[in-house]
Short mmCIF file of C-alpha atoms in Angstrom, two decimals:
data_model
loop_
_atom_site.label_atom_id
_atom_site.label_comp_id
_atom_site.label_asym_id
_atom_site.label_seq_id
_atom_site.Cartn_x
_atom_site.Cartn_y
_atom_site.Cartn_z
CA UNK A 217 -97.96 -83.08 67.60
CA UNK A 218 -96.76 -84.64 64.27
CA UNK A 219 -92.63 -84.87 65.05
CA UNK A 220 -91.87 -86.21 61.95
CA UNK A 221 -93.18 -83.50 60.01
CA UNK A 222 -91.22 -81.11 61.75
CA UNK A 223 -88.47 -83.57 61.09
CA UNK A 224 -88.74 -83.87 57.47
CA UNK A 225 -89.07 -79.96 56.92
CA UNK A 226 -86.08 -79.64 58.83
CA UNK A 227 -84.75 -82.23 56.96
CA UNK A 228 -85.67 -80.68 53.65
CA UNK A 229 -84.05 -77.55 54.17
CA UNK A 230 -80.54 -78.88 54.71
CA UNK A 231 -81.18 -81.18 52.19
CA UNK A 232 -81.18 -77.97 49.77
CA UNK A 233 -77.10 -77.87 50.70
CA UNK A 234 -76.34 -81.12 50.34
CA UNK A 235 -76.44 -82.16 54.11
CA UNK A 236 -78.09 -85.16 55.75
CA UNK A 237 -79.40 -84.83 59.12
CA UNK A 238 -80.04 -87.31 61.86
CA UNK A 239 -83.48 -87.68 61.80
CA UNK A 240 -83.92 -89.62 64.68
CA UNK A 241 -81.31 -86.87 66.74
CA UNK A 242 -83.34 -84.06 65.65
CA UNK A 243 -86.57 -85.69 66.60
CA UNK A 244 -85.55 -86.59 69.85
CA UNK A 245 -84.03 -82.96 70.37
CA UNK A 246 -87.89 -81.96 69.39
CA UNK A 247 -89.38 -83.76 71.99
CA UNK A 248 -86.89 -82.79 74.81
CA UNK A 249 -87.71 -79.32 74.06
CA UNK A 250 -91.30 -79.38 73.62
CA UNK A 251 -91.90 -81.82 75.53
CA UNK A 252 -90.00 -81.80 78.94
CA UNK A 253 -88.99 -77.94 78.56
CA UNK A 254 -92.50 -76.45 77.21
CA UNK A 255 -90.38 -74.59 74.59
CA UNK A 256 -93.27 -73.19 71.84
CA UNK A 257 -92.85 -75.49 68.63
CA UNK A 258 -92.02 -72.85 65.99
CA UNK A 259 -88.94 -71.84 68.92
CA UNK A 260 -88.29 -75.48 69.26
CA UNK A 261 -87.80 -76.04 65.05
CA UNK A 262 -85.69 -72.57 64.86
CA UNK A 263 -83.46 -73.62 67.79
CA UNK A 264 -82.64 -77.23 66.25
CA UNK A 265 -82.02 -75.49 63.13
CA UNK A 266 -79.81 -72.91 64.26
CA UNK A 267 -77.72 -75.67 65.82
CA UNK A 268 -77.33 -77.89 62.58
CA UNK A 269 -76.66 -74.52 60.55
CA UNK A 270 -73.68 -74.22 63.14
CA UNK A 271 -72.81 -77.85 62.86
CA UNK A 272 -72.42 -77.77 59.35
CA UNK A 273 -70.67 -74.23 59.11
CA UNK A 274 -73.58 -72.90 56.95
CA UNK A 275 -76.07 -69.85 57.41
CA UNK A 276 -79.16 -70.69 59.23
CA UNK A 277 -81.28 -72.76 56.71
CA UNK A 278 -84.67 -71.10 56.62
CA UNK A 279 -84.90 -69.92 60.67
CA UNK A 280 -86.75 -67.20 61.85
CA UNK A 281 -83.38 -65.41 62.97
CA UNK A 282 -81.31 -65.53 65.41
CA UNK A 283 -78.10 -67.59 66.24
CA UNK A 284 -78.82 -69.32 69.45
CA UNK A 285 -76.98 -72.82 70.49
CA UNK A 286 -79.46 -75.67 70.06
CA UNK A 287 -79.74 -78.27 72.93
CA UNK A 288 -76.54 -79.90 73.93
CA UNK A 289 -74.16 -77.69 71.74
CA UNK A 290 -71.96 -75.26 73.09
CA UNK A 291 -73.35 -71.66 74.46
CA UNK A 292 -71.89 -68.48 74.92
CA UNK A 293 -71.72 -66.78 78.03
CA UNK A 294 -74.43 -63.77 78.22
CA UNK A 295 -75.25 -60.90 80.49
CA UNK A 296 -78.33 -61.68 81.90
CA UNK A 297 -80.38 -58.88 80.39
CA UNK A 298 -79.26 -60.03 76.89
CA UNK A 299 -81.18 -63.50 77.41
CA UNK A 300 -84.19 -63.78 74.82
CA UNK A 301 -86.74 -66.71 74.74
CA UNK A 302 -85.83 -69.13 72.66
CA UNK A 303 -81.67 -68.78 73.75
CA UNK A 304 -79.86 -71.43 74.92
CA UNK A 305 -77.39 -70.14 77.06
CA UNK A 306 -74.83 -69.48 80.20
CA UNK A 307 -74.40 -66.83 82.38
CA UNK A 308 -73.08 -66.20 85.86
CA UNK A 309 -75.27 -64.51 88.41
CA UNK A 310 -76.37 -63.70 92.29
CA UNK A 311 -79.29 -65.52 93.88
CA UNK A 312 -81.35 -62.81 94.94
CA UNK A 313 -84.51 -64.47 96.07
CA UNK A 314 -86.14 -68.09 96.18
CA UNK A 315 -90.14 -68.52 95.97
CA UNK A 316 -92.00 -71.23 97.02
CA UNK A 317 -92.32 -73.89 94.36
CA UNK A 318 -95.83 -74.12 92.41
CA UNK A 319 -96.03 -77.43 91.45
CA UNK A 320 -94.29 -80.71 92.80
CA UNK A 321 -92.71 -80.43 89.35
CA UNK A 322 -90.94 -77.97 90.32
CA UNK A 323 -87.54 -78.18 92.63
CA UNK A 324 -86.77 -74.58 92.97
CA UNK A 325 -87.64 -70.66 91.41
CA UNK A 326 -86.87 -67.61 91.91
CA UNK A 327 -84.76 -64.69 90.83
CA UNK A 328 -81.11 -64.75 89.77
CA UNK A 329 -79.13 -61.29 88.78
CA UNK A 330 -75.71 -59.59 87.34
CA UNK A 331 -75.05 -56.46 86.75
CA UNK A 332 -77.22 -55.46 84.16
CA UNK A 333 -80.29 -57.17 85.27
CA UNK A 334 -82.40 -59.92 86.92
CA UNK A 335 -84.51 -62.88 85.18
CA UNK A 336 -86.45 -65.29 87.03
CA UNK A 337 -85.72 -69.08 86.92
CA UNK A 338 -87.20 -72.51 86.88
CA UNK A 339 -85.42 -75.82 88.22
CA UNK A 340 -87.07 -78.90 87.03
CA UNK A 341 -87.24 -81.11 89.66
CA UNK A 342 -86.43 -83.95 87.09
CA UNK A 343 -82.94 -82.46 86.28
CA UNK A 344 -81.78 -83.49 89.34
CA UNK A 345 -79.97 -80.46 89.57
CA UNK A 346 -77.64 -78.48 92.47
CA UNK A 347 -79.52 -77.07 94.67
CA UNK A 348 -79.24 -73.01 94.83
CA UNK A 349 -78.96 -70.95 98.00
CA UNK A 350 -79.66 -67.58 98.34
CA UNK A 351 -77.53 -65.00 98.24
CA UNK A 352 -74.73 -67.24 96.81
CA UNK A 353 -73.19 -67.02 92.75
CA UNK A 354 -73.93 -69.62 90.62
CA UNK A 355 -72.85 -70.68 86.89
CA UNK A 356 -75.45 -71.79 85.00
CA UNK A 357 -74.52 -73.82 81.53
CA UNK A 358 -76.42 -74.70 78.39
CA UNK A 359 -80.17 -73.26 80.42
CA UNK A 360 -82.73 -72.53 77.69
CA UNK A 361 -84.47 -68.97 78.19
CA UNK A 362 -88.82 -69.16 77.26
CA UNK A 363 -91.27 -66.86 77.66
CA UNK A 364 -94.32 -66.67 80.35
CA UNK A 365 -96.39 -64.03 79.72
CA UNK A 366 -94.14 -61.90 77.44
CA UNK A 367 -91.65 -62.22 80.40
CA UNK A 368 -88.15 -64.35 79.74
CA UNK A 369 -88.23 -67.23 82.08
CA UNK A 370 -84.94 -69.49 82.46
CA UNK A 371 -85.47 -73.34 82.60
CA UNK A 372 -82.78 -75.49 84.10
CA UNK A 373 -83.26 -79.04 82.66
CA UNK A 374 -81.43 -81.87 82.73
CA UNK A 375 -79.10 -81.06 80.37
CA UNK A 376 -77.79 -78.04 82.62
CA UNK A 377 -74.83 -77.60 84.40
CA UNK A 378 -74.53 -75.76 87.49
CA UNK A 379 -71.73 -74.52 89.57
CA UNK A 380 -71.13 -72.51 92.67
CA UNK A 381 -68.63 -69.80 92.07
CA UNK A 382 -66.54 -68.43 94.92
CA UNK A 383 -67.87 -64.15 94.13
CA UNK A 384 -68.75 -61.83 96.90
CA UNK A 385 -69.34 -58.48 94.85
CA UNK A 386 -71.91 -56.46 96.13
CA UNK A 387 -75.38 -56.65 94.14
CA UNK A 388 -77.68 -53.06 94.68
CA UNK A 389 -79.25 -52.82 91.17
CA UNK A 390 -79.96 -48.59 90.42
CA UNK A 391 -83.55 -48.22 90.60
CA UNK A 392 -85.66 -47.01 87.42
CA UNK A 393 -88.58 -44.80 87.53
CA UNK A 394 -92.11 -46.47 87.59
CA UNK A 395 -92.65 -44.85 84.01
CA UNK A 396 -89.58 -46.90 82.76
CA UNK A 397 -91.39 -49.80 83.93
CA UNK A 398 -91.08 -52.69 81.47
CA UNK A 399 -92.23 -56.69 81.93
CA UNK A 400 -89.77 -58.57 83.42
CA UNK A 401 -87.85 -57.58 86.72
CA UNK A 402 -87.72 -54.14 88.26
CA UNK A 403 -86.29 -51.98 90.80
CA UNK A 404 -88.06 -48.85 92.03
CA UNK A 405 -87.58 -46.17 94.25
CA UNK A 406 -91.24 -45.39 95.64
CA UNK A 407 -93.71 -44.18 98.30
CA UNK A 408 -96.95 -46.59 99.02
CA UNK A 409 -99.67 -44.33 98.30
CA UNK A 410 -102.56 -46.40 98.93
CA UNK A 411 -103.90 -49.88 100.53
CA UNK A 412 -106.55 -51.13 98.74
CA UNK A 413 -109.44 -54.41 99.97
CA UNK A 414 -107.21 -57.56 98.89
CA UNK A 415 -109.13 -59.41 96.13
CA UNK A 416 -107.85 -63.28 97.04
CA UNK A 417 -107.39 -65.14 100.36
CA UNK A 418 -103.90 -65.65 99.40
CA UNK A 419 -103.38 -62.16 99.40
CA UNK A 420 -101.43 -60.24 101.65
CA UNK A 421 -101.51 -56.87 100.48
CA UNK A 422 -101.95 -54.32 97.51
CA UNK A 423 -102.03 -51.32 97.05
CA UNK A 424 -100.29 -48.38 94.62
CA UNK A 425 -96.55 -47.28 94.88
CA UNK A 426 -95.73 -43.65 93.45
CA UNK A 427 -92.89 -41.54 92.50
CA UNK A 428 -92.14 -38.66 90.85
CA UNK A 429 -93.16 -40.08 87.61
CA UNK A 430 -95.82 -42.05 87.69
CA UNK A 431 -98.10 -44.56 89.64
CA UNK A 432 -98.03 -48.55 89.70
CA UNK A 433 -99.91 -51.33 91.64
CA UNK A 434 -98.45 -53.58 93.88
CA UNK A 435 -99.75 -57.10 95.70
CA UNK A 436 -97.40 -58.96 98.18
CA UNK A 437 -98.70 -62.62 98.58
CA UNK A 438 -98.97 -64.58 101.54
CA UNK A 439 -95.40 -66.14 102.51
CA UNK A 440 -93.88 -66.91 105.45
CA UNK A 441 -91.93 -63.76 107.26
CA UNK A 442 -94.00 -61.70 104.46
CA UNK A 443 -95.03 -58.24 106.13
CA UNK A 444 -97.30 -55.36 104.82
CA UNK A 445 -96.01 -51.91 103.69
CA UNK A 446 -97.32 -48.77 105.62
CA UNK A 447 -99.07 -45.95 103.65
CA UNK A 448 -97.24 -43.12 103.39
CA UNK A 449 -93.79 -44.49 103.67
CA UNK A 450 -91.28 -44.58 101.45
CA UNK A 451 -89.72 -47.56 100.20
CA UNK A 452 -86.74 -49.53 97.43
CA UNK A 453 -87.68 -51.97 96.29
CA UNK A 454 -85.23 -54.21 94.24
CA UNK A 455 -85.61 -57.72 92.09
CA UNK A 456 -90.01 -57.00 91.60
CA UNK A 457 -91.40 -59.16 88.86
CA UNK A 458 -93.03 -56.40 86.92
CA UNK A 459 -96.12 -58.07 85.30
CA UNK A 460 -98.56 -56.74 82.55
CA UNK A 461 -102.13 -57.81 82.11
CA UNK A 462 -104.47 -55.09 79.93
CA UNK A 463 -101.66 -53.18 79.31
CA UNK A 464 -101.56 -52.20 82.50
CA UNK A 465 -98.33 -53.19 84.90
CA UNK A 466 -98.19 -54.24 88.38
CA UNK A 467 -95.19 -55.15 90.72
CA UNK A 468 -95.59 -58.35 92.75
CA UNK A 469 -93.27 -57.77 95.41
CA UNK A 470 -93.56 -60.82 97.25
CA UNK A 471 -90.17 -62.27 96.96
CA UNK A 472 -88.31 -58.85 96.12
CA UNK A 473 -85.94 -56.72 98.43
CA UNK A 474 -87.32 -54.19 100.64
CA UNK A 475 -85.92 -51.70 102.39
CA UNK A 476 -87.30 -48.81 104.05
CA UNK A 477 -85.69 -45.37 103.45
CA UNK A 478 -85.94 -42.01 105.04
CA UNK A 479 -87.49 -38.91 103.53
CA UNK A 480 -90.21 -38.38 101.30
CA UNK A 481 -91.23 -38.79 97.46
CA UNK A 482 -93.47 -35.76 96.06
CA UNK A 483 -95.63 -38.49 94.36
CA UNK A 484 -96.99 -37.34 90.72
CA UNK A 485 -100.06 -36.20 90.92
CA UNK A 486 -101.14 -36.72 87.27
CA UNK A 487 -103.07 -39.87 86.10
CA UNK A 488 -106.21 -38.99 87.40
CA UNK A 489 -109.38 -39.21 84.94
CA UNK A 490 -112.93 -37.20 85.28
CA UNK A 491 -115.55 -39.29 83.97
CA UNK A 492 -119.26 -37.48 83.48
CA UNK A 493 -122.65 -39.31 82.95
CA UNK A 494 -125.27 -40.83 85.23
CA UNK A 495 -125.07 -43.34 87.90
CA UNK A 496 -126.68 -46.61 86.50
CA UNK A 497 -126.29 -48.92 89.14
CA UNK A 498 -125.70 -49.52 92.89
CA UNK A 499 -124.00 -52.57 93.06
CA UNK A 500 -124.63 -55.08 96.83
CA UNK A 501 -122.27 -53.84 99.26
CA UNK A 502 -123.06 -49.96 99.14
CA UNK A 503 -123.68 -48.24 102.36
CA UNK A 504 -122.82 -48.71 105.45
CA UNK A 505 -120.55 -51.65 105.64
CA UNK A 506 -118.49 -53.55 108.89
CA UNK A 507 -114.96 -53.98 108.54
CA UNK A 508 -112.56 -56.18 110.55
CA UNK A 509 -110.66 -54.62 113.39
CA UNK A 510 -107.48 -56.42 113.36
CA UNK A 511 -104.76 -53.87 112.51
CA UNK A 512 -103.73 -53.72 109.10
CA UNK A 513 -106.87 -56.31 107.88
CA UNK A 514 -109.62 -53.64 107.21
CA UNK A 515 -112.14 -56.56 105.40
CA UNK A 516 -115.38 -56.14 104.93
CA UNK A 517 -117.40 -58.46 107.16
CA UNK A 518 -119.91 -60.57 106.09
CA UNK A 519 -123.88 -59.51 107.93
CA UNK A 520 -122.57 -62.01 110.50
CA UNK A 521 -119.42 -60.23 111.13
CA UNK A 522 -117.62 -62.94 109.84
CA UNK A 523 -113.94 -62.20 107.94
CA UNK A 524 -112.64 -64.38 105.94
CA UNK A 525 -108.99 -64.09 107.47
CA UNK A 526 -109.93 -63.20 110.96
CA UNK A 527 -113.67 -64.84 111.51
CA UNK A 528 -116.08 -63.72 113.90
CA UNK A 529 -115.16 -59.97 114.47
CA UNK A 530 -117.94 -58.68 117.23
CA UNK A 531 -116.00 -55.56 117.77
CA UNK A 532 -116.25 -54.44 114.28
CA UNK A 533 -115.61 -51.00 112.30
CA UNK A 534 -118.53 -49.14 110.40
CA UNK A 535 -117.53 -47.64 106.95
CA UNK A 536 -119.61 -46.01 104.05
CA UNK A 537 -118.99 -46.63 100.38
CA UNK A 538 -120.63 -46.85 97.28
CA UNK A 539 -120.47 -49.32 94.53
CA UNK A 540 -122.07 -49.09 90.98
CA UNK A 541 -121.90 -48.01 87.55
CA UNK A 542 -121.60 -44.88 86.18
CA UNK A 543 -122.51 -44.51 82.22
CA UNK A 544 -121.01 -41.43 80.34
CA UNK A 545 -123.40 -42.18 76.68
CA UNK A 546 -120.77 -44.40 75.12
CA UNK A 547 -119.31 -46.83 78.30
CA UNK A 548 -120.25 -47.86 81.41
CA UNK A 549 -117.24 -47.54 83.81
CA UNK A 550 -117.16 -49.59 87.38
CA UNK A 551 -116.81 -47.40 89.37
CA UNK A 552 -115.74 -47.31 93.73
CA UNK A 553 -116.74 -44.28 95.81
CA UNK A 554 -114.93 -44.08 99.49
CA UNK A 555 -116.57 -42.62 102.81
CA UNK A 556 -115.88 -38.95 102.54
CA UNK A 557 -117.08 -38.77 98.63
CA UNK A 558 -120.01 -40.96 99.83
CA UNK A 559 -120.96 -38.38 102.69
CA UNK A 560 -120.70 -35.53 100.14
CA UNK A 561 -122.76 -36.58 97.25
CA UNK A 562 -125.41 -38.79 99.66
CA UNK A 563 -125.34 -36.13 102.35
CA UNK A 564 -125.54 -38.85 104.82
CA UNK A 565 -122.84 -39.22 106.87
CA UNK A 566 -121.31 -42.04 109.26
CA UNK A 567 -123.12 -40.91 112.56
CA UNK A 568 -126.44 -40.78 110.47
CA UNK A 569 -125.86 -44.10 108.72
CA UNK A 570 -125.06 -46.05 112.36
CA UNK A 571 -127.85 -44.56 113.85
CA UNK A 572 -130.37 -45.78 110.86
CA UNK A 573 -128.47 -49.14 110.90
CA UNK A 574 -129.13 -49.34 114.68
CA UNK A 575 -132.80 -47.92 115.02
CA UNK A 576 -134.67 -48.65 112.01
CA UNK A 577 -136.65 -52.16 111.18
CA UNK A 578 -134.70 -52.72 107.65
CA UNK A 579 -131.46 -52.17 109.73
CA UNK A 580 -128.38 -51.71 107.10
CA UNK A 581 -130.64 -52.30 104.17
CA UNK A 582 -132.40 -48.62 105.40
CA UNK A 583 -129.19 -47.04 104.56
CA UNK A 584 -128.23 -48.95 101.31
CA UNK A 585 -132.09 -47.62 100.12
CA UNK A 586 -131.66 -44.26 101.38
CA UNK A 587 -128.48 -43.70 99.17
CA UNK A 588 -129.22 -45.47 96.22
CA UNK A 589 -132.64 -43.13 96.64
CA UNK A 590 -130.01 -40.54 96.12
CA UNK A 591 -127.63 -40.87 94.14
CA UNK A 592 -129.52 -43.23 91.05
CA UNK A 593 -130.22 -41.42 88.07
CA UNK A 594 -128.12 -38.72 88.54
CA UNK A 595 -125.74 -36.61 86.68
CA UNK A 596 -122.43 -36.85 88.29
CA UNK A 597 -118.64 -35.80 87.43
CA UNK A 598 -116.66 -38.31 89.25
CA UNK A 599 -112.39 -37.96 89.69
CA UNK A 600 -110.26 -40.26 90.08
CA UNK A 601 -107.93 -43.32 88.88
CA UNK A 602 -108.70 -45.97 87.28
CA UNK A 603 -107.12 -49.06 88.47
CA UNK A 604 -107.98 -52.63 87.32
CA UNK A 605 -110.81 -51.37 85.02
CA UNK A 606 -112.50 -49.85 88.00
CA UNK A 607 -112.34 -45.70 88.74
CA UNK A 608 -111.63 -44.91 92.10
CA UNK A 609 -113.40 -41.95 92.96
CA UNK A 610 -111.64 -39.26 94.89
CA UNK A 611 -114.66 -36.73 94.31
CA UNK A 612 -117.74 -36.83 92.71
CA UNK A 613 -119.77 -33.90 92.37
CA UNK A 614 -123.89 -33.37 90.88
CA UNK A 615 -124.08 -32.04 87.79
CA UNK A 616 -126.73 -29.80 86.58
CA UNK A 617 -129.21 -31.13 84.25
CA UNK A 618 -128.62 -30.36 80.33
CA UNK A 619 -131.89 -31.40 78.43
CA UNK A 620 -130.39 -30.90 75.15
CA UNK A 621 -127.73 -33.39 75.80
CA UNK A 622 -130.33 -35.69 77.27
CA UNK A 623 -131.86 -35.76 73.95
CA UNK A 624 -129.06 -36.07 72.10
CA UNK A 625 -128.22 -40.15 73.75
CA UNK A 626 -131.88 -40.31 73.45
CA UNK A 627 -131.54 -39.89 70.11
CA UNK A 628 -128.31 -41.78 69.13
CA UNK A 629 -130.08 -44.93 71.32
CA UNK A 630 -133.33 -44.05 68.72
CA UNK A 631 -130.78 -44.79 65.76
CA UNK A 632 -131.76 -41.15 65.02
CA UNK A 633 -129.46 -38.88 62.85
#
């Protein structure tokens, strides 16, 4: 990156009121930003410039808005949910979790929170900074606050101050519902709905948390002291970092609060799609399928048994599902069907499956041909959610043949009228 271009449009700007600038200050200010606190350039220009417009006692020469301190001036104290990337600033706030550090850059993260909200934090290890405990108050002066994937992140750098402060208030934040959901960090009130196959080796667990308004995914990674959730119970959850990816959020609990509660959630029971069209595709891993014993794994096992967690599982678990695609004339949705919807559209059920699985030459392969025999080419109207860009199918039901419609893609594929 060109500094001194940055530097002389800065410099220009000023120069427009009659004030000289430091050219080698405001470089160096640049470069500490950019540089060593991976502040975005166009944030790193407005921040400098904010900070000479309040140096000289003039409006903001040319920023983007906004009135932040730059680097090393003065900043006022904030209420944590006020923080916006590209703030410098201090606040006061409770510890509420730690997370393992993901690079040897890195001294400490985690989450800190007042009372009107949490942000999560980043101690470079080259600020040489106090070292936080958990569950203790801290004030933090003259942080900067970025942005990691249209979250706020705060960065402690070298130029930060912090300072235990002798505060016991309690800390329960009120929890929102899911559909109030935004990125950053959450609280919820929920009920685990369902445990879905883990997707990564790191993975502990996730699944989908419900209340009364809405539906959200959750994943828990592998820590140490990290349990699962149980289906069907009924949890708070406070501090989650609420994440968004394809517009779609998720709650990575891994570091959060948890506490089970008593009673129940009536779960909402919208959110679920029908898609219609024909099954295009059965995908490897249809069938009958081994899963791993251990309680609470539930992987499926490799042809030699072998899970990837557990290894060689001899006493293993048969299970039916069905992979594949499922194309309604305009899209092609991925879609996942479970053992009961598999026995009902297949009409094959687990006791048949084993026993072809056991008895016949091809072994499992029997079954996987036996279903796809089935099931491919067919008209189907499948239920569900999607999750993830996949549909999971809660029933799926044959539909009967319309020849006019068939004519109709036939037609639209033809480029016809």
């Amino acid at each position: 990156m060109d500094y001194s271009e940055v530097t002389e449009r800065i410099s220009r700007k000023f120069s427009k009121s009659g004030k000289e600038i430091d050219r080698q200050k405001v470089e160096g200010k640049l470069r500490r930003l950019i540089d060593e606190f991976g502040v975005q350039p166009s944030e790193a220009e407005r921040s400098v410039s904010n900070e000479l417009a309040k140096e000289f006692n003039i409006p903001a020469a040319g920023s983007s808005g906004g009135t932040g301190a730059g680097a090393g001036g003065a900043t006022e104290q904030k209420a944590i949910a006020q923080a916006q990337p590209g703030d410098w600033v201090t606040l006061e706030g409770k510890v509420v979790s730690l997370a393992a550090p993901a690079s040897p850059a890195i001294a400490q993260s985690g989450i800190i929170a007042d009372e009107s909200g949490g942000i999560r934090f980043v101690v470079w290890a080259k600020s040489n900074a106090l070292k936080m405990k958990e569950g203790a108050w801290y004030r933090i002066e003259s942080a900067v606050v970025d942005e990691y994937k249209n979250i706020p992140n705060l960065k402690v750098h070298s130029g930060t101050t912090i300072t235990e402060i002798e505060k016991t208030d309690p800390l329960i934040p009120e929890p929102s519902p899911i559909r109030d959901l935004r990125p950053g960090i959450g609280s919820v009130r929920a009920k685990v709905i369902q445990e879905w196959e883990v997707t990564h080796d790191r993975m502990l667990q996730s699944g989908l948390l419900g209340d009364e308004t809405g539906t959200v995914k959750f994943v828990i990674w592998k820590e140490p002291g990290k349990e699962k959730l149980a289906v069907g119970t009924v949890y708070s959850v406070f501090y989650a970092q609420v994440d968004e990816y394809n517009e779609r959020l998720s709650l990575n609990i891994t570091t959060a609060t948890i506490m089970q509660e008593e009673g129940d959630i009536v779960t909402a029971t919208g959110g679920d799609v029908e898609i219609r069209g024909a099954i295009v595709h059965i995908a490897p891993g249809s069938g009958i399928i081994k899963r791993c014993p251990v309680p609470g794994c539930n992987r499926a096992l490799s042809r030699q048994n072998y899970c990837p967690i557990h290894e060689i599982q001899p006493n293993f678990v048969y299970d039916l599902r069905i992979k594949g695609w499922l194309d309604d004339g305009e899209k092609t949705h991925n879609i996942l069907l479970k053992r009961d919807v598999v026995e009902a559209l297949t009409g094959i059920n687990l006791d048949q499956a084993k026993e072809i699985a056991e008895n016949n030459p091809l072994g499992m392969d029997e079954v996987f041909l036996q279903m796809r025999d089935k099931v491919l080419g067919r008209y189907v109207a499948c239920k569900g959610r999607e999750i993830e860009n996949r549909l999971l199918v809660n029933t799926c039901e044959r539909m009967h043949f319309e020849s006019g419609e068939h004519a109709k893609l036939l037609n639209r594929a033809g480029g016809a009228p």
